[in-house]
Coordinates of C-alpha atoms in Angstrom, one line a residue:
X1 CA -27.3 10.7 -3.9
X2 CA -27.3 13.2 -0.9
X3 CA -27.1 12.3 2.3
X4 CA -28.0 13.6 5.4
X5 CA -25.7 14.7 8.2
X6 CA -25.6 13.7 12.3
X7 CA -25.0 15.4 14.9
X8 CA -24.0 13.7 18.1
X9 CA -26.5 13.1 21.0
X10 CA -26.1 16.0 23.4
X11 CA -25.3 19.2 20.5
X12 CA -27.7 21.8 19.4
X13 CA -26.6 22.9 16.0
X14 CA -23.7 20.6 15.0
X15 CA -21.6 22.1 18.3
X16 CA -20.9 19.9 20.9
X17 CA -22.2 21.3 24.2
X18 CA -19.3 20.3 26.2
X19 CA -15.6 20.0 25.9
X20 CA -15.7 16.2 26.2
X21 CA -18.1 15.4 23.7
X22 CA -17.0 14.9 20.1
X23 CA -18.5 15.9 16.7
X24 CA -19.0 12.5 14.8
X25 CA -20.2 14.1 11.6
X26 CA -19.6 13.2 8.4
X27 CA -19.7 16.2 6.4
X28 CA -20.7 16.9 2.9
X29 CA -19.9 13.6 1.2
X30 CA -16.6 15.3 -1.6
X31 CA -17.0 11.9 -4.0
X32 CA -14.9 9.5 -4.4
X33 CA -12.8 11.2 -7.4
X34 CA -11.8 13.8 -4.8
X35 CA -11.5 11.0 -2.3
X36 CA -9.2 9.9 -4.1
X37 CA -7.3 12.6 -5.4
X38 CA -7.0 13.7 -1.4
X39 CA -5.6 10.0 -0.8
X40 CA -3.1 10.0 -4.2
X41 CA -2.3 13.4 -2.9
X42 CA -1.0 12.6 0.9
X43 CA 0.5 9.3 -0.9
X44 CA 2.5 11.8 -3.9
X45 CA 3.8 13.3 -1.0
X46 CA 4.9 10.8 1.5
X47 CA 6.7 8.9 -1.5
X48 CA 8.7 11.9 -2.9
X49 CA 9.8 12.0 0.6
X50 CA 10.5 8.3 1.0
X51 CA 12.6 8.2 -2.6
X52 CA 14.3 10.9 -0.7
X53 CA 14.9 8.9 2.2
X54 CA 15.8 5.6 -0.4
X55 CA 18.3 7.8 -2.2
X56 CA 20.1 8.4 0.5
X57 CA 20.4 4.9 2.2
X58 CA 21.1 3.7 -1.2
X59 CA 24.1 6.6 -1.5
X60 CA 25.3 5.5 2.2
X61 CA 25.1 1.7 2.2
X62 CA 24.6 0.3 -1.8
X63 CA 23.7 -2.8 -2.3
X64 CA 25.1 -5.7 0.0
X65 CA 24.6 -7.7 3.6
X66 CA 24.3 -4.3 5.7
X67 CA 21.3 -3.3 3.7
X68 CA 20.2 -6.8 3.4
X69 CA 20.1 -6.9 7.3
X70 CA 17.9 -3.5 7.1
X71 CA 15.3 -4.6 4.9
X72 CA 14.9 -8.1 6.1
X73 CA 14.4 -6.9 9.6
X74 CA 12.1 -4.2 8.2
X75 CA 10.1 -6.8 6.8
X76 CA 9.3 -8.8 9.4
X77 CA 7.3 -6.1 11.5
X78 CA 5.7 -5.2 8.6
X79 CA 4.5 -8.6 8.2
X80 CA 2.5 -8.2 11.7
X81 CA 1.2 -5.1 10.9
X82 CA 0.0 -5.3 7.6
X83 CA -1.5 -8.5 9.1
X84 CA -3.8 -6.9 11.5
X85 CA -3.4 -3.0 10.6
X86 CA -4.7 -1.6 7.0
X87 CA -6.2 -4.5 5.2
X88 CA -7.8 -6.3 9.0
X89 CA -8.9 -2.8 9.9
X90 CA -10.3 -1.9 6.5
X91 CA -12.3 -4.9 5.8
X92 CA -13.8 -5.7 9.3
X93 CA -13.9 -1.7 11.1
X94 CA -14.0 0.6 8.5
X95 CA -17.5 -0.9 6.9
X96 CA -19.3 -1.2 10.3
X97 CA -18.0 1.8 11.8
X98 CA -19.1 3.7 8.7
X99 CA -22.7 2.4 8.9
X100 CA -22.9 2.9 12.6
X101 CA -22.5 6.8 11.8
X102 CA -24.8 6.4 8.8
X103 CA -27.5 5.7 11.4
X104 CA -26.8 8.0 13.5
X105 CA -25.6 6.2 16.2
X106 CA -22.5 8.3 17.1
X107 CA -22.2 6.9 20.6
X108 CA -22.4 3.3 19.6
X109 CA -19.9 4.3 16.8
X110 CA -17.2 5.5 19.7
X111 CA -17.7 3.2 21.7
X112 CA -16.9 0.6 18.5
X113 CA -13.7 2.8 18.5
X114 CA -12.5 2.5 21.8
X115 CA -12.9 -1.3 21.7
X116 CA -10.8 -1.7 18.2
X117 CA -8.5 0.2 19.7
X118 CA -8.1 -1.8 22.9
X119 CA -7.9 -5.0 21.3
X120 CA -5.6 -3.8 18.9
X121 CA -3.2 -3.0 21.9
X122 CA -3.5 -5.5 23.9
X123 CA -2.9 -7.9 21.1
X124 CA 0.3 -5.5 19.8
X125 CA 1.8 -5.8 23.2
X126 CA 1.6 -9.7 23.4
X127 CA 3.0 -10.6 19.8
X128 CA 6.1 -7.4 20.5
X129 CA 7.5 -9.2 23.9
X130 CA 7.3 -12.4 22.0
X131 CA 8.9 -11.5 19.0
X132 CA 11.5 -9.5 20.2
X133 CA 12.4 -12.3 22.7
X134 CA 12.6 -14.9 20.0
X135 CA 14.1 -12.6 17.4
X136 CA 17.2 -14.9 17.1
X137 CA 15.5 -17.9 17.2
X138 CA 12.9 -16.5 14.6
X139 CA 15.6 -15.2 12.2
X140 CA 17.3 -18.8 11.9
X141 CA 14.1 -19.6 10.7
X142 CA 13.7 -17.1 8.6
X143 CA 17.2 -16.3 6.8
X144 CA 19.2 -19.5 7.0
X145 CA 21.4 -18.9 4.6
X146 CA 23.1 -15.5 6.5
X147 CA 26.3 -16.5 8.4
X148 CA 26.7 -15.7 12.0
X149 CA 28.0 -12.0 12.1
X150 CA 25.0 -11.2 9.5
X151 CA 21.8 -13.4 11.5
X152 CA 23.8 -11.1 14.8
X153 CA 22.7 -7.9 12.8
X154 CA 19.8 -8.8 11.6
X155 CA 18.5 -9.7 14.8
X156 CA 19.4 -6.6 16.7
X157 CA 17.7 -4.5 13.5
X158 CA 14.9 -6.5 14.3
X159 CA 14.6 -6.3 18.2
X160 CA 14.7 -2.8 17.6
X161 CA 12.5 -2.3 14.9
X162 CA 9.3 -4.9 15.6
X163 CA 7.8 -2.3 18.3
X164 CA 7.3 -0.4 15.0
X165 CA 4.2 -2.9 14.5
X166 CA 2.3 -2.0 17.3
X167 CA 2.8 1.4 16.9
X168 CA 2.0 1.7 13.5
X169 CA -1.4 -1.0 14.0
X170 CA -2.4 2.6 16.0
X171 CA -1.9 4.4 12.9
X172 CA -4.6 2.3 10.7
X173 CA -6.5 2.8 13.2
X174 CA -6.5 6.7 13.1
X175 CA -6.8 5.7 9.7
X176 CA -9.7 3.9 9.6
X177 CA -11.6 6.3 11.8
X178 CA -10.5 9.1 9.7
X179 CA -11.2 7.8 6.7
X180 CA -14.8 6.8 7.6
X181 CA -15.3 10.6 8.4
X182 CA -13.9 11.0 5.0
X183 CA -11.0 12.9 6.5
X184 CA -8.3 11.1 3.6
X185 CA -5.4 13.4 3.5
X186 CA -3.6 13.6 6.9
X187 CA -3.3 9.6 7.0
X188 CA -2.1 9.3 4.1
X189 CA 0.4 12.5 4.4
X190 CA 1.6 11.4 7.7
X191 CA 4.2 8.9 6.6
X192 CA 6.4 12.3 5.2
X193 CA 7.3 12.8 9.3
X194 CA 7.9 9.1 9.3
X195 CA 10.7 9.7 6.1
X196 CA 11.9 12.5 7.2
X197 CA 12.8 10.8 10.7
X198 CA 14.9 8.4 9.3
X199 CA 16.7 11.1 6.7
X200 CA 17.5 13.6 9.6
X201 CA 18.5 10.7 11.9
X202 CA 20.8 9.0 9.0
X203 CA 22.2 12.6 8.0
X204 CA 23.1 13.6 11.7
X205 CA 24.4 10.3 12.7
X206 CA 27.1 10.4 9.8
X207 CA 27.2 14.1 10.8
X208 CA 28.1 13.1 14.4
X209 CA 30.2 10.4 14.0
X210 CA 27.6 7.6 15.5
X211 CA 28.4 4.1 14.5
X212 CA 27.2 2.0 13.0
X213 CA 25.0 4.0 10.7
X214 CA 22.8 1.3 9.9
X215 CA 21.2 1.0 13.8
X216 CA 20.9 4.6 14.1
X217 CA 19.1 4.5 11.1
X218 CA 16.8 1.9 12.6
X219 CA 16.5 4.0 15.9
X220 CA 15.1 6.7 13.6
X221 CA 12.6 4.2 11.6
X222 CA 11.4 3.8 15.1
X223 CA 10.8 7.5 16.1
X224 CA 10.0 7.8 13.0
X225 CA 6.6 5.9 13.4
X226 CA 5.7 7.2 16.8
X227 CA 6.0 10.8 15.4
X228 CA 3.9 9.6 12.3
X229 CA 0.9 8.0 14.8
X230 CA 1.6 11.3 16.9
X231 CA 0.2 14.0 14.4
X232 CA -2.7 12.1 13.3
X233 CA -3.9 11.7 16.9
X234 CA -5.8 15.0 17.4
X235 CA -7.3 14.9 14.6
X236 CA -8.9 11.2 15.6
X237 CA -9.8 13.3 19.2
X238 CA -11.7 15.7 17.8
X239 CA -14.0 13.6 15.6
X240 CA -14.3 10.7 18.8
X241 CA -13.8 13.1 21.6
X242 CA -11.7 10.2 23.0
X243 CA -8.7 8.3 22.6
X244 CA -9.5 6.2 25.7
X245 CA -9.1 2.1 24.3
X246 CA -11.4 -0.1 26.5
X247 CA -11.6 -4.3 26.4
X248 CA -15.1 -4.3 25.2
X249 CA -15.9 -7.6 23.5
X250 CA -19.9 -8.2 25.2
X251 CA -20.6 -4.9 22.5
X252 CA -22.1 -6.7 19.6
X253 CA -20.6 -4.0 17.1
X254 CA -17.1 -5.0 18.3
X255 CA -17.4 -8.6 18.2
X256 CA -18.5 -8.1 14.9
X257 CA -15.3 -6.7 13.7
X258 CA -13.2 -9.4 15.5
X259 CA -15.5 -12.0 13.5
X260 CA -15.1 -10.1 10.1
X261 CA -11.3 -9.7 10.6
X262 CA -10.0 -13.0 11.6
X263 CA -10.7 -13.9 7.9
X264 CA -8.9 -10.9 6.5
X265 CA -6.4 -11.1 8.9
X266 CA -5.7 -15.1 7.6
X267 CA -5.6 -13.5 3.9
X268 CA -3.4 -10.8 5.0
X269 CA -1.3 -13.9 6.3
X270 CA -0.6 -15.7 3.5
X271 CA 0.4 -12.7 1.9
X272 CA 3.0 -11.8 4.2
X273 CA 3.9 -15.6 4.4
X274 CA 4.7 -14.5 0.7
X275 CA 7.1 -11.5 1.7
X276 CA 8.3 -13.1 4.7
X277 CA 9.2 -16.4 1.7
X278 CA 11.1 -13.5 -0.1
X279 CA 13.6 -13.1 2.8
X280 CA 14.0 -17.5 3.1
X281 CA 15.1 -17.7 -0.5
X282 CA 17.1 -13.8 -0.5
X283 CA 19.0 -15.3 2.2
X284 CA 20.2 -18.4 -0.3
X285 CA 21.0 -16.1 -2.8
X286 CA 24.0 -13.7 -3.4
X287 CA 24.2 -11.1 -0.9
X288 CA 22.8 -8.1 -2.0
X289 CA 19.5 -10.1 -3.3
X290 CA 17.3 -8.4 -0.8
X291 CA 18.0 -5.4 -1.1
X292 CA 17.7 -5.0 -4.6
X293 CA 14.2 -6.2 -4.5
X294 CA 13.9 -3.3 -1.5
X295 CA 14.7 -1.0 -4.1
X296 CA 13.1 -1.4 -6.8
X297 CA 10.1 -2.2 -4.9
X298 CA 10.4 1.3 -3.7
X299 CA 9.9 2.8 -7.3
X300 CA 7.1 0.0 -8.8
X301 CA 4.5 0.5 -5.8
X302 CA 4.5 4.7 -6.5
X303 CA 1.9 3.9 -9.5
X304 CA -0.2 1.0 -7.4
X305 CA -0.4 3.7 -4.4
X306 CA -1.1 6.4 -6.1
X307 CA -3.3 5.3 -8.3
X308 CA -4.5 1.9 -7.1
X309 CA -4.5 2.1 -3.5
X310 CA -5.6 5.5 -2.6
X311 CA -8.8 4.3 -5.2
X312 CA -9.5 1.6 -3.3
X313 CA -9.0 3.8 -0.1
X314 CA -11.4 6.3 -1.2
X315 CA -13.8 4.1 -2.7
X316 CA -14.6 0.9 0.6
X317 CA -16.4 3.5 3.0
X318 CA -18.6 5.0 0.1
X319 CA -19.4 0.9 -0.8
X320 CA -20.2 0.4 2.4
X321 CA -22.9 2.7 2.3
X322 CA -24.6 1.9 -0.8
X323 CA -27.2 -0.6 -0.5
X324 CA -27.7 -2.9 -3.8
X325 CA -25.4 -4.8 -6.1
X326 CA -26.2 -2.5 -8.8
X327 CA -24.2 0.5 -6.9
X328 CA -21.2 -1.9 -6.2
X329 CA -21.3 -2.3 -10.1
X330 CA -21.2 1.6 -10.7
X331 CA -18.2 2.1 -8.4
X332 CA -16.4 -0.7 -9.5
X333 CA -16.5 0.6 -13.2
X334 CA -15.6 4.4 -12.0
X335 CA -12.4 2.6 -10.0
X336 CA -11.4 0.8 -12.7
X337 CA -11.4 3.5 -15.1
X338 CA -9.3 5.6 -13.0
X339 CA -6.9 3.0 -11.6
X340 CA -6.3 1.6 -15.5
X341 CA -5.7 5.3 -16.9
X342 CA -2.5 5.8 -14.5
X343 CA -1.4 2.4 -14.4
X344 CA -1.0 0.9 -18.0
X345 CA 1.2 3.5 -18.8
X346 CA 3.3 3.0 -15.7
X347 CA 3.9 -0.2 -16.7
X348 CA 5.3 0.4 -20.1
X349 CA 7.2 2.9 -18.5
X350 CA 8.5 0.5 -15.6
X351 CA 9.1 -1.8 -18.5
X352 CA 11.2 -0.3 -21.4
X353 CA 12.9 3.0 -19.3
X354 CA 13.5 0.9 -15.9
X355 CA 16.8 1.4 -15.8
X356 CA 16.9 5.1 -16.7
X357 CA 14.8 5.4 -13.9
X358 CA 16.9 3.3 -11.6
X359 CA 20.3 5.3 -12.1
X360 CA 18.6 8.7 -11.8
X361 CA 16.8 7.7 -8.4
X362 CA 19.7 5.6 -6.8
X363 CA 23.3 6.0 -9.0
X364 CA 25.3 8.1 -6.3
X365 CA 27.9 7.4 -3.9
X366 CA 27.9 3.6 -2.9
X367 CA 24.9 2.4 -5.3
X368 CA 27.4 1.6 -8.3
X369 CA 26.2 0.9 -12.0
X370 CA 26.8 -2.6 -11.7
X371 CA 23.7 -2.2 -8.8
X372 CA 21.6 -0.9 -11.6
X373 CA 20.3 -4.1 -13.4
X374 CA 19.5 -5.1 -10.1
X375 CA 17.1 -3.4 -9.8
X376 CA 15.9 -2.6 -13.0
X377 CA 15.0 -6.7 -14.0
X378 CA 13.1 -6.6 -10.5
X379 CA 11.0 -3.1 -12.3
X380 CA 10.5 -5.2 -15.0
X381 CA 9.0 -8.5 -13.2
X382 CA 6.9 -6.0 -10.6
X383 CA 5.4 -4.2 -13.9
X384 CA 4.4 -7.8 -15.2
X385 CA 2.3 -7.7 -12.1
X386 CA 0.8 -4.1 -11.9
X387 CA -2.5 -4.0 -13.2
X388 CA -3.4 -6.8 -11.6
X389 CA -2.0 -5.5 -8.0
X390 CA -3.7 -2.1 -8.5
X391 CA -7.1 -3.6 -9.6
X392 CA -6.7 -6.3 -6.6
X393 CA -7.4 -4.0 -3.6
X394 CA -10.4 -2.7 -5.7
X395 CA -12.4 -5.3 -5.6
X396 CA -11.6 -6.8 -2.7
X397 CA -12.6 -3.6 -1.1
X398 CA -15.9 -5.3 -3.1
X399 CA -16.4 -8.0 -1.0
X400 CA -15.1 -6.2 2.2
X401 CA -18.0 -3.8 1.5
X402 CA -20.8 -6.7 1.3
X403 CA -19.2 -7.9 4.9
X404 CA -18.2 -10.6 3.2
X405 CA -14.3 -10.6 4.6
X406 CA -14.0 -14.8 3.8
X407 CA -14.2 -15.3 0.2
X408 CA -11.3 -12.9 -1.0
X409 CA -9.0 -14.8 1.5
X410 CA -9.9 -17.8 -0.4
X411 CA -8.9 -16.1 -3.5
X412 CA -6.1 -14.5 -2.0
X413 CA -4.6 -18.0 -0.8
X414 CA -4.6 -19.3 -4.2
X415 CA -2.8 -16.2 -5.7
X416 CA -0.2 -16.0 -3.0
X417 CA 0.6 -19.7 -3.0
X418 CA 1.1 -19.8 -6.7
X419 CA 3.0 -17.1 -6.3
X420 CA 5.6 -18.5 -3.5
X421 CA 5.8 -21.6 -5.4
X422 CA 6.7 -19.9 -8.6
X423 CA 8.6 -17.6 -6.9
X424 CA 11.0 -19.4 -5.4
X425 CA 11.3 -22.0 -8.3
X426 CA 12.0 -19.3 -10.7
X427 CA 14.5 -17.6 -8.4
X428 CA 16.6 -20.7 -7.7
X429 CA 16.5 -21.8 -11.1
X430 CA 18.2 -18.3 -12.0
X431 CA 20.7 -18.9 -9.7
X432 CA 21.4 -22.1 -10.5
X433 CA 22.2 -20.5 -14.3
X434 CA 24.5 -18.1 -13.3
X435 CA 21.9 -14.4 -13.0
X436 CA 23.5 -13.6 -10.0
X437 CA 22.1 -10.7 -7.9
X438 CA 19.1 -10.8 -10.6
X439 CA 18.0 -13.8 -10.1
X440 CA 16.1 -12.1 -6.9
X441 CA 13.6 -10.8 -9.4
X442 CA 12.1 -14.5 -9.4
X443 CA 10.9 -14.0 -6.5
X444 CA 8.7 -11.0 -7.7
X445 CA 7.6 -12.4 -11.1
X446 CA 6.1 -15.5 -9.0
X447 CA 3.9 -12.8 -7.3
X448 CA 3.4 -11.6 -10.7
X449 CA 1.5 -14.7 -11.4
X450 CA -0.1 -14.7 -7.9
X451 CA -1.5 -11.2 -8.3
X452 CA -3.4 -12.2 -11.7
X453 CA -4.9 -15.4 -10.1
X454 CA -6.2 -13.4 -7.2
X455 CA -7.7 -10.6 -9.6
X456 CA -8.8 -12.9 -12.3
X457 CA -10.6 -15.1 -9.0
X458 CA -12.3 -11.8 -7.7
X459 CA -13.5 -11.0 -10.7
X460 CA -15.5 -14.2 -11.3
X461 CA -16.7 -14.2 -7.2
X462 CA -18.2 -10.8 -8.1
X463 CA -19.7 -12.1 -11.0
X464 CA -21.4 -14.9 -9.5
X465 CA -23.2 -12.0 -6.8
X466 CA -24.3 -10.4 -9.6
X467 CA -21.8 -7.4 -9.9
X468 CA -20.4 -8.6 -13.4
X469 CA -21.4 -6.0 -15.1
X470 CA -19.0 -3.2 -14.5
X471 CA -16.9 -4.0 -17.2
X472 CA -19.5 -3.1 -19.7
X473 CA -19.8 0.9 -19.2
X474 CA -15.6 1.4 -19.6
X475 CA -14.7 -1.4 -22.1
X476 CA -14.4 1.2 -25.0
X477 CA -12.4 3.6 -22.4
X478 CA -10.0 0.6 -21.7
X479 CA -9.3 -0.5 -25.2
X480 CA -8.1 3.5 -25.7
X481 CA -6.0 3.1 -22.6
X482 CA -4.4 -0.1 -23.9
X483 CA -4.1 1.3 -27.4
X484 CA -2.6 4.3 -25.9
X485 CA -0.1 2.8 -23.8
X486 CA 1.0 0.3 -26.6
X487 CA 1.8 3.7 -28.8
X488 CA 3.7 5.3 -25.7
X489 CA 5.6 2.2 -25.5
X490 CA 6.5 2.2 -29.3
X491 CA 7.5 6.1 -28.6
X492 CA 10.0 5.1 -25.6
X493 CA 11.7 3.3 -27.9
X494 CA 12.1 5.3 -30.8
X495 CA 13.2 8.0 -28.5
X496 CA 15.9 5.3 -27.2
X497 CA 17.1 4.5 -30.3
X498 CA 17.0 8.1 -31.7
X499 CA 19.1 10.1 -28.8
X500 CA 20.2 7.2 -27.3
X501 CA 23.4 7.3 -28.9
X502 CA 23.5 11.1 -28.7
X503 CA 23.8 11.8 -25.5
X504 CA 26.5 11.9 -23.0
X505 CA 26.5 8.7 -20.9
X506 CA 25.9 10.0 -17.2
X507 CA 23.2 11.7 -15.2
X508 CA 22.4 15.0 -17.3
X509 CA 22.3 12.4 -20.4
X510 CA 20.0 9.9 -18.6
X511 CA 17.6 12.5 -17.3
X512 CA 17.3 14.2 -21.1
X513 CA 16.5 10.9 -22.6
X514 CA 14.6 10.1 -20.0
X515 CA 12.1 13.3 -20.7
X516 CA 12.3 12.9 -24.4
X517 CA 11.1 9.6 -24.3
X518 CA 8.2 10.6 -21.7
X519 CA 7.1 13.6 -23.1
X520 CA 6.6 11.9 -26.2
X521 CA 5.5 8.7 -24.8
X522 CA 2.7 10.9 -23.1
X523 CA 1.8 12.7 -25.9
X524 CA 0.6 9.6 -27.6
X525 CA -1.0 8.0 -24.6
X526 CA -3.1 11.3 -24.5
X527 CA -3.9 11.1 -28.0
X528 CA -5.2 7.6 -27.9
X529 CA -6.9 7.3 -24.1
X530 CA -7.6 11.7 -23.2
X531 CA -7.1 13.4 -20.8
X532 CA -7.8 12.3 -16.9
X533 CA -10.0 15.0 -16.6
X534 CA -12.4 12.8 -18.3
X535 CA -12.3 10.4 -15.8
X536 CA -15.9 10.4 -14.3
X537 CA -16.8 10.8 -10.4
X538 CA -18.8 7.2 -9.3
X539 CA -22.1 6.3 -11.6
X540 CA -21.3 9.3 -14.0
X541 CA -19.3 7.5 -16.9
X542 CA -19.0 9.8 -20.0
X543 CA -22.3 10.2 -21.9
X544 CA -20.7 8.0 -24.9
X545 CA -20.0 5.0 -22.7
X546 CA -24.0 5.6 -21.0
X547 CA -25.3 4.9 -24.4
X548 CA -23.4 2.3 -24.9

């Protein structure tokens, strides 16, 4: 469909007249297939950078309490900000925003930008002097089962790290608004200068002398996240004209968003009552616990960014423009063919080559090899979980789209308290057997489980409001996929149990088998399911399947 483009009140020609006034345009709508690949592209890069960044805290601190301290404290501001920042923001501002500019109504649209942006501040500053107030309180909450000198860590990682929330709540924000103007690289590139903070800080501090390691590395996740929000910033000014936030709740537009996200935001809740669950029982289990779920988290959300996420991303501000269930049906189909194609594979590959993948990424310095099964069994118990995590945030994005923010927290509660109960049952139960550090991957196959309830609950919602019927355009195009990736499982391990024994033990003879088996593991996933060039752009499935 082609749309028409706005240009602000006050511009002859699409120029502003005046240095003060912004250029709200959209721009030529790219689709979201290049959406996407913009979004998949900013996320490639910010992760090599970030396995970077992990291969180096894994070579300087392994696995054990000091990187247990980092990760739990990194948590808990991420809790706060994934609570209000990209799923709030996406759901409740993104969607309204978006059909404010459809309209035209560019000033109405800015002014809807200063007041998220206000609110989002003035709430951020609030919950930050709390939290770091209570932070030893709070952590005795949170990690009972650290002793004295480790809680003491913990909560000076944390007191420095929870401004981090606030800053980065800015960021979705820059993200929201420059996503709607379907600007999807930069916010999704931008976490590269938060990585690179923390390498260059980590690197010169052991460089230097400064002590201990693990708080200057903190100080640089810090700086690390201002510098991040920094470059997006003039970007956001040139499309608003503005960064000015205001307290503007009488605007109608605004108090819409609040409404729309207090749902979200009590979805987003439960699921970071799930991670924040994760630290509760790591803290009963053998030190190290944590952290090797840190890890190997790390490595099993590359595929569900790339490939689910940045979909997701790329598809909510194009669904918020369509009018109709049938169009919600159409995109729904395109997402799930392209998220599918990239992830089924990705779990065979997290599945059977898990721990080749672990030792090449991590196996240097003080991450030893006893560290790699670790890591590897959590791999395994995230890929049980994949699909439905990548698919989740799809149609969700659904709902979000219809302004309907309540019924996916519904869902969402059920799937994230099945998850914490199974969680945690599984995870003591391994630890009561004698599993050690591994018994930490419990924890994720219980949001395993949680992350199929949620999807499988969607799925029915949607059904119900009469956008069941994606599934019918792509089901041939999924049974080649699932063919496929059963084949490239079969051909990682043959290659295994061909070269396996060949090759020299170490890295060289890790990374060869590790080719071998994905070369050839690819080859027959592309036999069976085709190339991704044959992956559609929305409501243009392949001929075949329009027939069908």
């Amino acid at each position: 469909m082609k749309r028409s483009r706005h240009s602000p009140p006050g511009t002859r020609g699409g120029r502003p007249k005046t240095a003060g006034s912004a250029d709200l345009t959209e721009g030529k709508a790219p689709g979201q297939g290049r959406s996407a690949t913009r979004v998949a592209a900013g996320i490639l890069a910010s992760r090599i950078t970030g396995f970077l960044r992990d291969v180096i805290i894994a070579a300087t601190f392994g696995v054990g309490p000091v990187t247990d301290a980092y990760a739990a404290a990194l948590k808990i501001p991420n809790a706060f900000r994934n609570l209000l920042s990209e799923g709030a923001l996406s759901a409740s501002f993104v969607p309204v925003f978006s059909s404010l500019m459809e309209r035209g109504e560019t000033a109405a649209a800015r002014r809807l930008a200063q007041g998220v942006l206000g609110g989002l501040l003035l709430l951020s500053l609030l919950v930050v002097a709390a939290v770091v107030a209570a932070a030893p309180w709070l952590l005795g909450i949170l990690a009972p089962g650290y002793d004295a000198e480790l809680s003491e860590l913990t909560t000076r990682l944390v007191r420095i790290l929870f401004p981090m929330s606030g800053v980065m709540i800015v960021g979705a924000w820059c993200l929201g608004i420059l996503t709607s103007h379907r600007r999807f690289f930069l916010p999704f590139v931008a976490p590269v200068v938060w990585n690179l903070s923390q390498i260059g800080g980590l690197l010169l501090g052991a460089r230097m002398g400064w002590a201990p390691l693990i708080v200057v590395l903190t100080w640089s996740t810090l700086i690390g996240s201002v510098l991040q929000v920094a470059v997006q910033l003039p970007a956001v000014y040139r499309l608003l004209g503005t960064l000015r936030p205001r307290i503007d709740l009488r605007f109608e537009p605004t108090r819409r968003v609040a409404r729309n996200a207090m749902p979200v935001a009590a979805g987003q809740g439960i699921f970071q009552l799930s991670s924040l669950t994760d630290v509760f029982v790591a803290s009963l289990l053998a030190e190290g616990a944590l952290t090797g779920i840190y890890f190997a988290q790390r490595i099993a959300m590359v595929p569900m960014a790339l490939f689910g996420a940045s979909v997701a991303v790329a598809a909510l501000p194009e669904m918020s423009r369509e009018k109709g269930v049938e169009a919600l049906r159409s995109h729904l189909s395109t997402g799930v063919r392209r998220v599918a194609y990239f992830i089924l594979p990705s779990v065979a590959v997290l599945l059977l080559l898990g721990d080749l993948v672990t030792s090449l990424i991590y196996e240097r310095g003080a991450f030893e090899a006893e560290h790699v099964p670790v890591v590897q069994w959590g791999l395994g118990a995230y890929a049980l979980g994949l699909v439905a995590t990548g698919l989740t945030k799809l149609f969700a994005s659904a709902f979000h789209a219809l302004q309907d923010t309540r019924t996916p927290v519904k869902y969402a509660m059920a799937g994230v308290g099945t998850g914490i109960l199974i969680g945690a049952a599984t995870a003591l139960w391994m630890e009561d057997r004698g599993f050690g550090l591994r018994a930490a991957a419990g924890l994720v196959f219980g949001g395993s489980v949680g992350a199929w309830v949620n999807l499988v609950l969607l799925m029915r919602g949607l059904r119900r409001r009469g956008a069941g019927g994606w599934f019918r355009p792509v089901r041939r195009s999924l049974g080649r996929m699932a063919v496929g990736a059963s084949l490239a499982a079969v051909a990682f391990l043959a290659v295994r149990s061909l070269l396996g024994g060949l090759l020299p033990d170490g890295f060289l003879g890790d990374a060869t088998l590790l080719a071998a088996a994905l070369v050839a593991g690819g080859v027959c996933y592309a036999a069976c399911a085709g190339l991704p060039t044959g992956l559609r752009t929305v409501g243009e499935p392949p001929a075949a399947e329009r027939r069908e």
